[in-house]
Amino acid sequence: SIDGPYIYDRTTAQLIVKNLADREALPPRQVDYRASARFAHISLGDVVTLTDPDLSFTGQACIVAGRAWDIDSWIFTLLIDSIPDRDDHAF
């Protein structure tokens, strides 16, 4: 459930419900990647796209959930933002 102002427009109500369903549809999945120092501009909360043939991702939207420096490179923890209607891969 969600609390909010009255919504009288059916289209707006459907968009709100779809947005909530998209966000809650699948449990979040995280993956760690090592990246060179040149990616220092990436911050927590940034949305990035991920292409990884091993995971069948091409332009997969991800949120940067963690970032740590490890001797000579960055370790990024990416939260995979999966929406079944948008993404065509299966976990």
Coordinates of C-alpha atoms in Angstrom, one line a residue:
S1 CA 0.0 0.0 0.0
I2 CA 1.0 3.6 -0.4
D3 CA -0.3 6.8 1.2
G4 CA -0.7 9.9 -0.9
P5 CA -3.1 12.5 -2.2
Y6 CA -6.3 11.4 -3.9
I7 CA -5.8 10.3 -7.5
Y8 CA -8.9 10.6 -9.7
D9 CA -7.2 9.9 -13.0
R10 CA -7.0 6.2 -13.9
T11 CA -3.9 6.5 -16.1
T12 CA -2.0 8.2 -13.3
A13 CA -3.0 5.5 -10.8
Q14 CA -1.9 2.8 -13.2
L15 CA 1.5 4.4 -13.7
I16 CA 2.0 4.7 -9.9
V17 CA 1.1 1.0 -9.4
K18 CA 3.3 -0.1 -12.4
N19 CA 6.3 1.9 -10.9
L20 CA 5.8 0.3 -7.5
A21 CA 5.6 -3.2 -9.1
D22 CA 8.7 -2.6 -11.2
R23 CA 10.7 -1.5 -8.1
E24 CA 9.5 -4.5 -6.0
A25 CA 9.2 -7.1 -8.7
L26 CA 12.5 -9.0 -8.2
P27 CA 14.9 -9.1 -5.3
P28 CA 17.9 -7.0 -5.8
R29 CA 21.1 -8.6 -7.1
Q30 CA 24.6 -7.3 -6.6
V31 CA 27.8 -7.9 -8.4
D32 CA 31.3 -6.6 -7.8
Y33 CA 33.6 -5.4 -10.5
R34 CA 37.2 -4.3 -10.5
A35 CA 37.9 -1.1 -12.5
S36 CA 41.0 1.0 -13.3
A37 CA 41.8 4.3 -11.5
R38 CA 40.4 6.3 -14.4
F39 CA 36.8 5.5 -13.1
A40 CA 37.3 7.6 -10.0
H41 CA 34.5 10.0 -11.2
I42 CA 31.9 7.3 -10.5
S43 CA 30.1 8.0 -7.2
L44 CA 27.7 6.1 -4.9
G45 CA 24.2 6.3 -6.3
D46 CA 25.2 6.8 -9.9
V47 CA 23.3 4.9 -12.5
V48 CA 25.6 3.1 -15.0
T49 CA 25.0 0.7 -17.8
L50 CA 26.7 -2.7 -17.6
T51 CA 27.7 -4.9 -20.5
D52 CA 29.0 -8.4 -19.5
P53 CA 28.7 -11.2 -22.0
D54 CA 29.3 -13.8 -19.2
L55 CA 26.1 -12.6 -17.5
S56 CA 24.2 -11.9 -20.8
F57 CA 24.0 -8.2 -20.0
T58 CA 24.0 -5.6 -22.7
G59 CA 23.4 -2.1 -21.5
Q60 CA 21.9 -3.3 -18.2
A61 CA 21.0 -0.5 -15.8
C62 CA 22.8 -0.7 -12.5
I63 CA 23.1 1.5 -9.4
V64 CA 26.5 2.0 -7.8
A65 CA 25.9 0.7 -4.3
G66 CA 29.5 0.4 -3.1
R67 CA 32.9 1.8 -4.0
A68 CA 36.3 0.9 -2.4
W69 CA 39.9 1.5 -3.4
D70 CA 42.0 -1.6 -3.5
I71 CA 45.8 -0.9 -3.9
D72 CA 45.7 0.2 -7.5
S73 CA 42.1 -0.1 -8.7
W74 CA 38.4 0.5 -7.7
I75 CA 36.0 -2.2 -6.6
F76 CA 32.5 -1.3 -7.5
T77 CA 29.4 -3.0 -6.1
L78 CA 26.6 -2.7 -8.6
L79 CA 23.0 -3.2 -7.7
I80 CA 21.3 -4.6 -10.8
D81 CA 18.1 -2.7 -11.6
S82 CA 16.0 -5.4 -13.2
I83 CA 12.6 -4.7 -14.5
P84 CA 11.0 -7.7 -16.2
D85 CA 9.1 -5.6 -18.8
R86 CA 12.3 -3.9 -19.9
D87 CA 15.1 -6.5 -19.4
D88 CA 15.0 -9.6 -21.6
H89 CA 17.4 -11.8 -19.6
A90 CA 16.5 -14.3 -16.9
F91 CA 18.4 -14.7 -13.6

